[in-house]
Amino acid sequence: MEELCDKKRNEKQVCLNCGTECGGRYCPECGQSLAVGRLTAKNLAEYCSAGLLRVNSTFFRTMGNLLVRPWMVVKNFIGGKRVRYTPPFLMLVLLVSYSLLFSRWLGLTANRNDEFMEEQPEMTQHIDTILRFFTDNEAITALLLILPVLLSVRLAYRKAGAGRYNWVEYMFAGVFFLCLVYSVDVIALPTEWLWNWSSSKISATYVLLLGSIALWKAFPGPVWRSLKRLMLFFFYTFTFSLLYLVIVGSLIFSTELTFSLS
């Protein structure tokens, strides 16, 4: 028994992050654990709660890679190369905070005419409340929309190998792309302040372009078939997202109506 344990302890493994062959529990080169497997719900909880105030060179490296080739960040992270990147949920929290903070500093917060809305019919006020929820909570809205987007990927690319990834891995990929959205948004904020350009439109256009390339990289194939799948993806995304937001909006409306009646 003792010989078996020694043999197992001396077996060499390859670190998924840097490729170093080594024994033990951690890689001596990069420090990543050798017990790295597929992303699971446990990883989801760990990465959500890990180091919420930690910003270092890894953060800026991750941000730079997302801006240029986000598909490689997703591929490497899912494949086990995780030490080199900032956990996506931590990064999303930081980027959303920076976006809100810089918007306030630059005076880019939207002004609303509350007196005008008070004069409108009650139904119009309820609808305005729902729309305000979605516009005032962009990060929450974006997180809500991850689910229909991921479902659209699974449906549009089901014959191209979409089933080889589990839902948690898709969730990590989706959050990385949300990080890309807010990275571009933060960088584009000065253009909105100086020239009144819409930073949201700039980030949406940029992410749409890189996202299309990322889907082609993840599920390669003939050009005509890739375009067909991309169009299907956009159709599914629009349909599911609209339906999803209507359901969420209806829940908010019913809650608002209940409070107003009570």
PDB file of C-alpha atoms in Angstrom, residues 92 130 133-134 137-151 171 175 178 237 240-249 251-252:
ATOM      1  CA  LEU A  92     -17.310  42.158 -14.422  1.00  0.00           C
ATOM      2  CA  ILE A 130     -40.217  48.684 -16.076  1.00  0.00           C
ATOM      3  CA  PHE A 133     -35.418  49.081 -14.278  1.00  0.00           C
ATOM      4  CA  PHE A 134     -33.773  47.747 -17.454  1.00  0.00           C
ATOM      5  CA  ASN A 137     -29.580  48.277 -14.129  1.00  0.00           C
ATOM      6  CA  GLU A 138     -27.641  47.543 -17.303  1.00  0.00           C
ATOM      7  CA  ALA A 139     -25.443  44.938 -15.645  1.00  0.00           C
ATOM      8  CA  ILE A 140     -28.454  43.040 -14.254  1.00  0.00           C
ATOM      9  CA  THR A 141     -30.200  43.264 -17.637  1.00  0.00           C
ATOM     10  CA  ALA A 142     -27.087  41.964 -19.378  1.00  0.00           C
ATOM     11  CA  LEU A 143     -26.793  39.068 -16.919  1.00  0.00           C
ATOM     12  CA  LEU A 144     -30.467  38.242 -17.468  1.00  0.00           C
ATOM     13  CA  LEU A 145     -29.892  38.174 -21.227  1.00  0.00           C
ATOM     14  CA  ILE A 146     -26.998  35.707 -20.919  1.00  0.00           C
ATOM     15  CA  LEU A 147     -29.458  32.812 -20.577  1.00  0.00           C
ATOM     16  CA  PRO A 148     -31.360  33.356 -23.869  1.00  0.00           C
ATOM     17  CA  VAL A 149     -28.079  34.101 -25.673  1.00  0.00           C
ATOM     18  CA  LEU A 150     -26.509  30.848 -24.445  1.00  0.00           C
ATOM     19  CA  LEU A 151     -29.641  28.923 -25.390  1.00  0.00           C
ATOM     20  CA  MET A 171     -21.827  30.858 -18.505  1.00  0.00           C
ATOM     21  CA  VAL A 175     -19.520  36.671 -18.605  1.00  0.00           C
ATOM     22  CA  LEU A 178     -19.913  40.956 -20.851  1.00  0.00           C
ATOM     23  CA  THR A 237     -31.289  35.601 -29.651  1.00  0.00           C
ATOM     24  CA  PHE A 240     -35.750  34.540 -26.858  1.00  0.00           C
ATOM     25  CA  SER A 241     -34.445  37.829 -25.425  1.00  0.00           C
ATOM     26  CA  LEU A 242     -37.649  39.683 -26.297  1.00  0.00           C
ATOM     27  CA  LEU A 243     -39.766  36.933 -24.770  1.00  0.00           C
ATOM     28  CA  TYR A 244     -37.522  36.768 -21.707  1.00  0.00           C
ATOM     29  CA  LEU A 245     -37.641  40.546 -21.109  1.00  0.00           C
ATOM     30  CA  VAL A 246     -41.425  40.557 -21.529  1.00  0.00           C
ATOM     31  CA  ILE A 247     -41.718  37.854 -18.833  1.00  0.00           C
ATOM     32  CA  VAL A 248     -39.369  39.713 -16.470  1.00  0.00           C
ATOM     33  CA  GLY A 249     -41.150  42.999 -17.234  1.00  0.00           C
ATOM     34  CA  LEU A 251     -43.223  40.197 -13.111  1.00  0.00           C
ATOM     35  CA  ILE A 252     -41.973  43.719 -12.300  1.00  0.00           C
TER      36      ILE A 252
END
